[in-house]
Tab-separated table of C-alpha atoms and ligand atoms in Angstrom:
chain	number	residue	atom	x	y	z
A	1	UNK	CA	19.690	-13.791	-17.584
A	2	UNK	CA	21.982	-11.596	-17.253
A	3	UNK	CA	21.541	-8.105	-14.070
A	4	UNK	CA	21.127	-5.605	-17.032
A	5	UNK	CA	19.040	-7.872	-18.468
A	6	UNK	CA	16.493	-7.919	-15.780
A	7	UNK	CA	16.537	-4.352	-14.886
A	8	UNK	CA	15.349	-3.980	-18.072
A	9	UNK	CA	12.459	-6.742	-17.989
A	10	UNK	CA	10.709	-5.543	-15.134
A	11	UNK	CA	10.694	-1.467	-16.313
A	12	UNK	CA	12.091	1.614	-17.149
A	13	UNK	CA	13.524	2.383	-13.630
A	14	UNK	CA	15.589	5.755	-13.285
A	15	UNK	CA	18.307	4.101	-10.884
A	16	UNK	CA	19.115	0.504	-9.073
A	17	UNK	CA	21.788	1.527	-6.262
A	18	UNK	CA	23.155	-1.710	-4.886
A	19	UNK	CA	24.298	-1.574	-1.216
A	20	UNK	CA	26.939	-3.681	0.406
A	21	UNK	CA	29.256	-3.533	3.577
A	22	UNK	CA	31.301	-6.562	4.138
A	23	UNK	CA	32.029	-5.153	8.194
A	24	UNK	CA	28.375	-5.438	9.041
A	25	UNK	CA	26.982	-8.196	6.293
A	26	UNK	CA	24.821	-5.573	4.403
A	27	UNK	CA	23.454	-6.611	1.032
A	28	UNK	CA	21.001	-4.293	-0.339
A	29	UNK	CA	19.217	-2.882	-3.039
A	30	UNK	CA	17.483	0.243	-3.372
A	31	UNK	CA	15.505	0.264	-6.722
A	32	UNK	CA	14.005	4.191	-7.611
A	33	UNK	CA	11.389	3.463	-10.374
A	34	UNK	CA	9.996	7.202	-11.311
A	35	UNK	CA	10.511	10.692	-9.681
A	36	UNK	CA	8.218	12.371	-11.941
A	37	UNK	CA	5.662	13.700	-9.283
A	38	UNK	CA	8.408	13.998	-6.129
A	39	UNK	CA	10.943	11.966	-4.291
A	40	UNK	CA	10.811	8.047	-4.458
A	41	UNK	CA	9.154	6.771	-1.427
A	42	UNK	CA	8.854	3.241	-0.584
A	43	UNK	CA	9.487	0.687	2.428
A	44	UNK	CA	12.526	-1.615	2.910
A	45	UNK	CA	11.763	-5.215	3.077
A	46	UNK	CA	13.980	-7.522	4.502
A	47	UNK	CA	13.417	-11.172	3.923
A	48	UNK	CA	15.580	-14.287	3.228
A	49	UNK	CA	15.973	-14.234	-0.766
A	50	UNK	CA	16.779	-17.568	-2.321
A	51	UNK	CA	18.875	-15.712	-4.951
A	52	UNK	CA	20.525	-12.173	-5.712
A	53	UNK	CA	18.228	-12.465	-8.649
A	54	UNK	CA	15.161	-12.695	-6.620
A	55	UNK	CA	15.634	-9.983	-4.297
A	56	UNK	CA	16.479	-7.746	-7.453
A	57	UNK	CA	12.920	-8.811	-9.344
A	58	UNK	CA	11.308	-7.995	-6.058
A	59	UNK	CA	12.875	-4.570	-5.419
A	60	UNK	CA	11.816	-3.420	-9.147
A	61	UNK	CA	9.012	-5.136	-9.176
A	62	UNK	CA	7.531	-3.391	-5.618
A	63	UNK	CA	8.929	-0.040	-6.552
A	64	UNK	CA	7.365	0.527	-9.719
A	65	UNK	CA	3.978	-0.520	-8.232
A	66	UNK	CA	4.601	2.382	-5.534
A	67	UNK	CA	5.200	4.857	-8.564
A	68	UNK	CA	1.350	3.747	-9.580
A	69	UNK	CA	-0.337	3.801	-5.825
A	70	UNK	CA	1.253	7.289	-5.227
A	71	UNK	CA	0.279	8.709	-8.618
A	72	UNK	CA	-3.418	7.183	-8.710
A	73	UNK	CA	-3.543	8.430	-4.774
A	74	UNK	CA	-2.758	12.074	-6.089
A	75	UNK	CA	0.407	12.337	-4.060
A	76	UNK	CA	3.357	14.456	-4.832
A	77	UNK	CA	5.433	11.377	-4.300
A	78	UNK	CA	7.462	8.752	-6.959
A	79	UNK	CA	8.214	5.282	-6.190
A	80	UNK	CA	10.685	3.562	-4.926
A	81	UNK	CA	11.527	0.580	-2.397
A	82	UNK	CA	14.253	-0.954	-0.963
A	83	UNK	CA	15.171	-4.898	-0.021
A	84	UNK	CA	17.797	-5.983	2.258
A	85	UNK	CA	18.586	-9.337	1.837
A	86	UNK	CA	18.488	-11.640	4.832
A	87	UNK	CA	17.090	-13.805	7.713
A	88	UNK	CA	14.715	-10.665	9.769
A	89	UNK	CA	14.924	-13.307	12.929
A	90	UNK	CA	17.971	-13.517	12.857
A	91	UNK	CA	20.666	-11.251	10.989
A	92	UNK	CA	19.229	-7.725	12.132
A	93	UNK	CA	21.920	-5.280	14.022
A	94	UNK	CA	22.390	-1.707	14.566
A	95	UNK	CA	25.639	-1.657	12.635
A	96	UNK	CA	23.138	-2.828	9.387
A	97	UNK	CA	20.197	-0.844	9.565
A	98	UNK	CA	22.740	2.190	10.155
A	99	UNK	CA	25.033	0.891	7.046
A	100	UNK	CA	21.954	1.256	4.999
A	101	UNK	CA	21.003	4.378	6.495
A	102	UNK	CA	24.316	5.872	5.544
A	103	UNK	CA	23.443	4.600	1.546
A	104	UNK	CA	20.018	6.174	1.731
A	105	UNK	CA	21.571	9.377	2.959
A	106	UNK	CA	23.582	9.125	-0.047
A	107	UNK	CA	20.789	9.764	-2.268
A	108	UNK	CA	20.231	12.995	-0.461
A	109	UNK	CA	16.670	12.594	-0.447
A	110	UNK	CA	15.670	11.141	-4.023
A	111	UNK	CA	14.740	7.931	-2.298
A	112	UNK	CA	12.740	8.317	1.366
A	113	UNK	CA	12.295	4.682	3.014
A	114	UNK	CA	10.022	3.403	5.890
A	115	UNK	CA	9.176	0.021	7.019
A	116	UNK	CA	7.860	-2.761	5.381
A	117	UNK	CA	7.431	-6.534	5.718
A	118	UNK	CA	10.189	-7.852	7.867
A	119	UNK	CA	11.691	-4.265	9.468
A	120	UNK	CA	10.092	-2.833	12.294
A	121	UNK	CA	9.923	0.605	14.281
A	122	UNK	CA	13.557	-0.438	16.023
A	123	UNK	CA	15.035	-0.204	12.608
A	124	UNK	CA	13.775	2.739	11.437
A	125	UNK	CA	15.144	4.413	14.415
A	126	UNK	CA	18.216	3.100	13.451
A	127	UNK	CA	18.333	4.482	10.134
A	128	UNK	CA	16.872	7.651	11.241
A	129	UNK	CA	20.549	8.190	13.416
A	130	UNK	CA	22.213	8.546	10.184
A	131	UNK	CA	19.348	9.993	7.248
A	132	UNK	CA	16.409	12.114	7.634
A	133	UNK	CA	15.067	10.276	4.697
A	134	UNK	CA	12.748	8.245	6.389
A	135	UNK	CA	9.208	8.471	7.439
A	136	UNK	CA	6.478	6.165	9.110
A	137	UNK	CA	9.105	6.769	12.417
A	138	UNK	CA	7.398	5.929	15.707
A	139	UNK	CA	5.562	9.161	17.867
A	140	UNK	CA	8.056	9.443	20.222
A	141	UNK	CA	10.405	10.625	17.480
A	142	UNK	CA	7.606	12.885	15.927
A	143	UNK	CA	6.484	10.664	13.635
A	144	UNK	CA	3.170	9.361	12.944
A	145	UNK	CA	3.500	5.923	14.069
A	146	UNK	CA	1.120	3.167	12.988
A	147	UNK	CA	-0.882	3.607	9.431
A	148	UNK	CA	-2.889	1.067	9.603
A	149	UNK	CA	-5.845	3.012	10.781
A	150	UNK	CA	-5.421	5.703	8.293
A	151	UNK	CA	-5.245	2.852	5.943
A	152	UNK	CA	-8.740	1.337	6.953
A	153	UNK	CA	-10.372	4.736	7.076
A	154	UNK	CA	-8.787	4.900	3.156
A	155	UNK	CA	-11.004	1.014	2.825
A	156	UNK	CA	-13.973	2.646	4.214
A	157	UNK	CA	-14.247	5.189	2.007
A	158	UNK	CA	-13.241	2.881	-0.911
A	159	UNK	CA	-16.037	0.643	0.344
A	160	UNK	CA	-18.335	3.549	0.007
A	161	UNK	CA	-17.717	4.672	-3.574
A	162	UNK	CA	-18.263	1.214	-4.532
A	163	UNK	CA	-21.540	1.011	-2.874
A	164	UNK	CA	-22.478	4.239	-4.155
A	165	UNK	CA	-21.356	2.854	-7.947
A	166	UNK	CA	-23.258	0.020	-8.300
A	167	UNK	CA	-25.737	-0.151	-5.377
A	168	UNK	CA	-26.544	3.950	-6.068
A	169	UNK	CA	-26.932	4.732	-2.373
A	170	UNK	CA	-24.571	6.951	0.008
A	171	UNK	CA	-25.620	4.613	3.030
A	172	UNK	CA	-23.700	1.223	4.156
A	173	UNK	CA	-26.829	0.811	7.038
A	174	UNK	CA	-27.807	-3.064	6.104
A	175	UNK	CA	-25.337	-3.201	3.571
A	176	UNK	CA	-24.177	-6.945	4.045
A	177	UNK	CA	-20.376	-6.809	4.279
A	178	UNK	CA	-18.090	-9.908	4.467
A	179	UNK	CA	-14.421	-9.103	5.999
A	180	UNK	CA	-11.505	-11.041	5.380
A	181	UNK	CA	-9.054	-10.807	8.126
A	182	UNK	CA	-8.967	-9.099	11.496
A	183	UNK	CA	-5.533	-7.866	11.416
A	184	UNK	CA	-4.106	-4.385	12.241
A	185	UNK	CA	-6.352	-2.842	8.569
A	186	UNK	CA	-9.050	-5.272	8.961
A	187	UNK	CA	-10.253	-4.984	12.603
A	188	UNK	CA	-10.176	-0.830	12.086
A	189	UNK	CA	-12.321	-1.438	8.916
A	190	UNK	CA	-14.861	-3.705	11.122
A	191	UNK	CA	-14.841	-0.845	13.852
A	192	UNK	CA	-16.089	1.972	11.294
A	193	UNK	CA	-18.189	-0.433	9.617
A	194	UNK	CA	-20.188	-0.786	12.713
A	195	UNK	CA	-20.469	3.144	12.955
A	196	UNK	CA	-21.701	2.909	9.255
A	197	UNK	CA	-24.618	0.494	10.735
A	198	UNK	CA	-23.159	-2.350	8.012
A	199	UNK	CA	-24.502	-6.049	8.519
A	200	UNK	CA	-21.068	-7.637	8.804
A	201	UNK	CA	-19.560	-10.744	8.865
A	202	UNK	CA	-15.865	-11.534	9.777
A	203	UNK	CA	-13.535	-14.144	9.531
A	204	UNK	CA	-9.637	-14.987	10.617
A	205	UNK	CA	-7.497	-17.849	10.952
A	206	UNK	CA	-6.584	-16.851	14.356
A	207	UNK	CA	-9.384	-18.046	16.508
A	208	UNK	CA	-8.441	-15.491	19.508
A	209	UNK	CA	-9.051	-12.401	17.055
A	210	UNK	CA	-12.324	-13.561	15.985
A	211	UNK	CA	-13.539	-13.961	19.408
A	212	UNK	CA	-11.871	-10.448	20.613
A	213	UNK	CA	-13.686	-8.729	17.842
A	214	UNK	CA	-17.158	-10.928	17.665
A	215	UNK	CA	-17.365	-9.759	21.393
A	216	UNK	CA	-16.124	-6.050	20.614
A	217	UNK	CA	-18.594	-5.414	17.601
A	218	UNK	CA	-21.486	-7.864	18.068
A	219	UNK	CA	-20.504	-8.960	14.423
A	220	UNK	CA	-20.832	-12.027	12.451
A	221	UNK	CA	-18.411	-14.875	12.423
A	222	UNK	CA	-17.589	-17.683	9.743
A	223	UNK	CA	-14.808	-20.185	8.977
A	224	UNK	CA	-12.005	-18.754	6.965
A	225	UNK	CA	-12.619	-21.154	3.981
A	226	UNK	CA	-16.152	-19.520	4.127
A	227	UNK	CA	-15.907	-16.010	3.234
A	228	UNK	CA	-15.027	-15.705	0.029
A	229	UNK	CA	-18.449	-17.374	-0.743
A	230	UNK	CA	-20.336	-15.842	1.490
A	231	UNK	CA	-23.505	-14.109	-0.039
A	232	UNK	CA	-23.086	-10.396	0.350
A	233	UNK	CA	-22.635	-7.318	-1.145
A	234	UNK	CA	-18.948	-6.722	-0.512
A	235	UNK	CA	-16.684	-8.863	0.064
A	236	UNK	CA	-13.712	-7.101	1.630
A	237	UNK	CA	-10.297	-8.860	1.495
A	238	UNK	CA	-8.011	-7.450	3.918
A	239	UNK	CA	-5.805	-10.501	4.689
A	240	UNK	CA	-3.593	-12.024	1.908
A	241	UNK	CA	-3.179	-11.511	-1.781
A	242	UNK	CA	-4.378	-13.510	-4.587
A	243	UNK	CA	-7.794	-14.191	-3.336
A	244	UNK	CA	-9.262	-13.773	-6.893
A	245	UNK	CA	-7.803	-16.716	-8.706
A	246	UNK	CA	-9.217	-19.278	-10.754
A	247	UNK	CA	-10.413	-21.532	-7.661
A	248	UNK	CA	-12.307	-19.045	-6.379
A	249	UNK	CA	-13.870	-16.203	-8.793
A	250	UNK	CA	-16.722	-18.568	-10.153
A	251	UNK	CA	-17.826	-19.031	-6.256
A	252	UNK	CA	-18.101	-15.467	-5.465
A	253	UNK	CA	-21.762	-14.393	-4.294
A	254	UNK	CA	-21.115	-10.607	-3.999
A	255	UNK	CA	-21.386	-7.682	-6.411
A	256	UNK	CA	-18.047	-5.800	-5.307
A	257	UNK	CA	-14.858	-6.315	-4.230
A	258	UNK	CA	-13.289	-3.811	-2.015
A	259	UNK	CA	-10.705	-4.394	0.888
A	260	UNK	CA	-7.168	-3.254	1.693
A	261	UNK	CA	-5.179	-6.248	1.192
A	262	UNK	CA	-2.134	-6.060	-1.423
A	263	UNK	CA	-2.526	-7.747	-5.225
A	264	UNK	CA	-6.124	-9.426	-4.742
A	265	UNK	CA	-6.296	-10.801	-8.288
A	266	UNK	CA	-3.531	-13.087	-8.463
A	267	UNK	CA	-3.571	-12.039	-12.423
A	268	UNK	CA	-4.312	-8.641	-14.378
A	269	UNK	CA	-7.027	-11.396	-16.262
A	270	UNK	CA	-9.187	-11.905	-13.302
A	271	UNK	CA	-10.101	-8.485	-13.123
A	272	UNK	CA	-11.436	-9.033	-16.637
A	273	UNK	CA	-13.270	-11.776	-15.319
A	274	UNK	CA	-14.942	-10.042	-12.502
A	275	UNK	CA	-16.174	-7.493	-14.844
A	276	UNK	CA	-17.405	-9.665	-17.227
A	277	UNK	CA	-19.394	-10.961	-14.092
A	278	UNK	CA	-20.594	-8.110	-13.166
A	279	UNK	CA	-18.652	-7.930	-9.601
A	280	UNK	CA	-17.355	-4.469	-9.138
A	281	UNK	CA	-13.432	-4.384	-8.820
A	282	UNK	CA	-12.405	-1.536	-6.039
A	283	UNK	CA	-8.540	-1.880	-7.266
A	284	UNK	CA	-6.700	-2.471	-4.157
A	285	UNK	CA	-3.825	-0.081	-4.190
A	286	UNK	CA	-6.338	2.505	-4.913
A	287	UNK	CA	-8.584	1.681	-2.076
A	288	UNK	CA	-5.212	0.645	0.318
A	289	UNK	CA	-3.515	4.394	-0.445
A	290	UNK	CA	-4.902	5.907	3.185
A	291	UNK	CA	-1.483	4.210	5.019
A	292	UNK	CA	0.776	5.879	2.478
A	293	UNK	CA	-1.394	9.456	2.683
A	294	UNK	CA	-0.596	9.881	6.095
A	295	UNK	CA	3.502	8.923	5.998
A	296	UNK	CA	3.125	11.780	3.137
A	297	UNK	CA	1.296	13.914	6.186
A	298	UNK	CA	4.182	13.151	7.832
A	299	UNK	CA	6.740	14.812	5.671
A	300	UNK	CA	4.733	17.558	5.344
A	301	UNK	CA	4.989	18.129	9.357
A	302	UNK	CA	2.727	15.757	10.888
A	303	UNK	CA	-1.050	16.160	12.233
A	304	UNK	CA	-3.073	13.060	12.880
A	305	UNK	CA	-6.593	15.383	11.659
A	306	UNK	CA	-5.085	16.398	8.682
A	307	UNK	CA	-4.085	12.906	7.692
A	308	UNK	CA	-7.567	11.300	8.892
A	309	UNK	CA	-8.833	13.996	6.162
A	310	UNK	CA	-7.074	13.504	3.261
A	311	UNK	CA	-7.831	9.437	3.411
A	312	UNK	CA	-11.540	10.810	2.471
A	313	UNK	CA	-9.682	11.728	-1.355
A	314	UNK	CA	-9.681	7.587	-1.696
A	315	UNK	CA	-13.725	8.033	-1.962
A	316	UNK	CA	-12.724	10.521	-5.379
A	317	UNK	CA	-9.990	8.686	-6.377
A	318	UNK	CA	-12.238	5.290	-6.612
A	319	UNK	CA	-14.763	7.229	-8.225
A	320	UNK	CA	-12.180	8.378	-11.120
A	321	UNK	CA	-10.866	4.852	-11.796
A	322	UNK	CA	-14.466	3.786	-12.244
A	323	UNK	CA	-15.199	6.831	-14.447
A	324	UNK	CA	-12.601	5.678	-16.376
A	325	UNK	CA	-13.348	2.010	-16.383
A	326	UNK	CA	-16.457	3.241	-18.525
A	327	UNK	CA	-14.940	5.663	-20.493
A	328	UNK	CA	-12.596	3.194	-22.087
A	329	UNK	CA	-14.176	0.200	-21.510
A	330	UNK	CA	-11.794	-1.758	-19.663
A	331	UNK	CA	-11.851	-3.319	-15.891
A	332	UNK	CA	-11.127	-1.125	-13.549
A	333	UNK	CA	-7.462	-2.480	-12.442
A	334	UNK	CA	-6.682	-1.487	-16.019
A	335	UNK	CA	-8.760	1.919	-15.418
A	336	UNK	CA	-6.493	2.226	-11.976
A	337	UNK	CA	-2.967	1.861	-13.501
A	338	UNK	CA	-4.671	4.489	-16.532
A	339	UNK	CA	-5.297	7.336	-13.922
A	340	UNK	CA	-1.729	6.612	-12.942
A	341	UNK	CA	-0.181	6.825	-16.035
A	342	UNK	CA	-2.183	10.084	-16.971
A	343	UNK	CA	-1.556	12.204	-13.756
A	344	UNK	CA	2.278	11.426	-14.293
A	345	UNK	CA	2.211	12.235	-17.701
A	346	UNK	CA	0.610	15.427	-17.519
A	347	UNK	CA	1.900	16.749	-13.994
A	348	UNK	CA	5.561	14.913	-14.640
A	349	UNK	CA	5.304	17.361	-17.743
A	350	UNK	CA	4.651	20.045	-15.231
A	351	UNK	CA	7.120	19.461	-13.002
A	352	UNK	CA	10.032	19.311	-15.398
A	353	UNK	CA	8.956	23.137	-16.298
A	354	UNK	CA	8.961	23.978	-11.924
A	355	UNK	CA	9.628	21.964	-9.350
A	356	UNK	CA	6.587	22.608	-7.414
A	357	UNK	CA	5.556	23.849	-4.159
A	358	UNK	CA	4.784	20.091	-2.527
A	359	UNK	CA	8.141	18.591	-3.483
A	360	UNK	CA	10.102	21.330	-2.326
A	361	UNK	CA	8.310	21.372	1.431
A	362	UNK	CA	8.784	18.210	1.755
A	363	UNK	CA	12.583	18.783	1.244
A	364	UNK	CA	13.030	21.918	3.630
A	365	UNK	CA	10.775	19.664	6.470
A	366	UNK	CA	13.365	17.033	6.421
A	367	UNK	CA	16.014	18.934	6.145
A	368	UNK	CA	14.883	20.910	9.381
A	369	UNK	CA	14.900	17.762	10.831
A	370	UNK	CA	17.971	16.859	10.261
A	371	UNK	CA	19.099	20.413	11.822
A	372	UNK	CA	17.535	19.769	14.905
B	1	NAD	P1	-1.881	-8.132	9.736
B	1	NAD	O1	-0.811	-9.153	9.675
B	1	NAD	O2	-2.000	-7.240	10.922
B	1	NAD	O3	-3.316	-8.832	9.544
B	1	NAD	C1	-3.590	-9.844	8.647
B	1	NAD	C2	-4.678	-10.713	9.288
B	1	NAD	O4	-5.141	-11.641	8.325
B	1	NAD	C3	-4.169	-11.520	10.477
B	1	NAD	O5	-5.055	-11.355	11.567
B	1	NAD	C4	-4.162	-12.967	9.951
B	1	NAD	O6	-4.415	-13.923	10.959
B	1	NAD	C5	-5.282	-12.913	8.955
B	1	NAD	N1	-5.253	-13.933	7.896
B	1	NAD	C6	-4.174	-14.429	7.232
B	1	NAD	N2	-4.562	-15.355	6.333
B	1	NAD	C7	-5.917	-15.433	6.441
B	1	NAD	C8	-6.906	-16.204	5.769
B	1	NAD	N3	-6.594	-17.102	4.851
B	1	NAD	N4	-8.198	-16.036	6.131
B	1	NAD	C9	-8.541	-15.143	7.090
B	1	NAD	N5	-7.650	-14.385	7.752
B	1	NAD	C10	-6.359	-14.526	7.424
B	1	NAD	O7	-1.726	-7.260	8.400
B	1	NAD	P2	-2.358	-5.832	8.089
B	1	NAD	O8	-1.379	-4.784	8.393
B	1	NAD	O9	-3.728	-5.776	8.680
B	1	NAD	O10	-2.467	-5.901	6.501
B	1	NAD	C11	-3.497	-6.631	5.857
B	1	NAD	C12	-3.352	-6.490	4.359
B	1	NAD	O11	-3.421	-5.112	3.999
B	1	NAD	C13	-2.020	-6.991	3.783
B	1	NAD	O12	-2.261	-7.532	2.506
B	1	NAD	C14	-1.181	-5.727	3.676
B	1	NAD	O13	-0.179	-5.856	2.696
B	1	NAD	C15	-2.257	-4.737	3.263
B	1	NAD	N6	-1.921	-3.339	3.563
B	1	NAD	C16	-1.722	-2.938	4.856
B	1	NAD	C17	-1.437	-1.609	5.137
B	1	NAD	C18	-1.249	-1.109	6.569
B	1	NAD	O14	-1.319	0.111	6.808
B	1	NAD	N7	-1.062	-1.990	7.539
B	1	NAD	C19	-1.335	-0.672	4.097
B	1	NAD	C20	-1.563	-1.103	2.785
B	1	NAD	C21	-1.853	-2.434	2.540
């Protein structure tokens, strides 16, 4: 298939910028799906693509799912992403994370970047010395560091409209809660589940976390082929994706499904088949939004209270992708990608009338920056 071709296959993306300097072995691509609500934001991934063709299906592919999680997470934000192709371990420099800086300075804002799977807080600083454009930079350069606790407060509160949904109470005390993973999201979910007075039980493959935290919390512990199954009444995946498959969804014993872990349903179909089984689907880029609410605190001119509050908006947003779900009788992945599709529709409308107060401040903060 031909590069046109493909573009075209995976969306109606407003521009593909491909990036390459020979000098410093850059090959990138920077893939800007929708600026209908505000400037593209998305993380750069670097990873070791088989093909060209690969890393191009990935880049649209990522940054038109952004353009959804922003929308549905009420942000004045598009979507966008951006993939450098090679070996992380090994083919990382100054000279390439700057090359690439230079490209996304090129865009003069359109696209903002920040780091994803395989780039790291070094690199950001390194594309930070030639683009304000980025965001997610560590605190010592004024930025607001690590997400991932902003992203678990975002899973609590997704937790807690589910509850509230189908179990029609506002408490999580005795609420049996099974969590998947003990990683940076899921050990800050366990900590405010304990606060909530949840009866939890955890699980990792890394035998050292699950003792840490067992000891920490005075939690629950069971094998990692275990939890899925585990009778409950949320199960809360915040490891891996594609834990909803066809091995797996007729074993579930819990009545929601609500974690922070990226593309739980390995297919749009399974989230059919957990309504039609009466488990209640928390769609995960919904529920995940809190990590991307505070980079957008960030732009704004950062304050750690002011991020911790707006995460509490994933408890509303929830709420409106299930309101949905029953208004148009559909599963609420479906419902999620809906709410989406609506807010751009009618506040891209907006926007092409006035740019908008949001957009525009988060222009003149970067642009201070880069004054400084
Ligand atoms: P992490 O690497 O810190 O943690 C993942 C944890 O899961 C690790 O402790 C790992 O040992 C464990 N794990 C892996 N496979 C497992 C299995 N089969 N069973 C049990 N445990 C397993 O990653 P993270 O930052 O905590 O992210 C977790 C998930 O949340 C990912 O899917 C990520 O894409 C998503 N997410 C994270 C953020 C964020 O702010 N960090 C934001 C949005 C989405």
């Amino acid at each position: 298939m031909g590069t046109f071709e493909l573009i075209s296959k995976h969306g109606d993306h407003e521009e593909i910028i491909f990036c390459h300097d020979k000098t410093v072995g850059l090959k990138a691509i920077i893939a800007i799906h929708n600026t209908a609500l505000g400037p593209a934001l998305g993380g750069t991934r670097m990873w070791n693509y088989k093909t060209e063709d690969e890393a191009l299906v990935d880049v649209l592919r990522l940054s038109k799912g952004m353009t959804y999680k922003a929308s549905a997470a009420g942000l004045n934000l598009g979507g966008g992403k951006a993939v450098i192709i090679g070996d992380p371990k090994t083919q990382k420099s100054e000279g390439l994370f700057r090359a690439f800086g230079q490209f996304v300075n090129s865009l003069n804002g359109k696209y903002i970047t920040a780091e994803d799977v395989g780039t790291g807080e070094m690199d950001m600083e390194y594309i930070f010395m030639e683009t304000p454009w980025v965001t997610g930079i560590p605190k010592d350069f004024g930025g607001s560091g690590d997400p991932s606790p902003y992203t678990a407060h975002g899973v609590l509160m997704g937790i807690k409209a589910s509850v509230k949904e189908k179990l029609k109470t506002d408490s999580l005390k005795g609420v049996r809660i099974a969590v998947q993973g003990l990683g940076n999201v899921g050990s800050n979910v366990v900590k405010y589940l304990v606060q909530e007075g949840a009866d939890i039980i955890v699980t990792d493959i890394d035998p050292d976390r699950v003792k840490k935290y067992v000891n920490e919390f005075k939690v629950r512990a069971t094998h990692p082929e275990e939890i899925l199954f585990t009778e409950c009444d949320v199960l809360s995946p915040n490891a891996m994706g594609a834990v909803i498959n066809d091995q797996t969804i007729n074993k579930l014993k819990c009545q929601i499904v609500a974690g922070g872990a990226n593309n739980q349903l390995l297919e749009p179909r399974h989230g059919d088949e957990l309504k039609a089984k009466g488990i209640l689907y928390a769609p995960d880029y919904v529920v995940n939004a809190g990590g991307l609410m505070n980079v957008f605190v960030e732009l704004e001119g950062y304050s750690p209270d002011r991020a911790f509050d707006k995460t509490k908006k994933v408890y509303d947003n929830v709420m409106k992708v299930f309101e949905i779900s029953k208004r148009d009788h559909i599963g609420t992945h479906t419902a999620a990608d809906r709410l989406a599709e609506e807010r751009i529709k009618t506040i891209g409308h907006l926007k092409q009338r006035h740019p908008g107060k949001s957009a525009s401040r988060v222009f003149s903060t970067l642009k201070e920056v880069n004054n400084r």
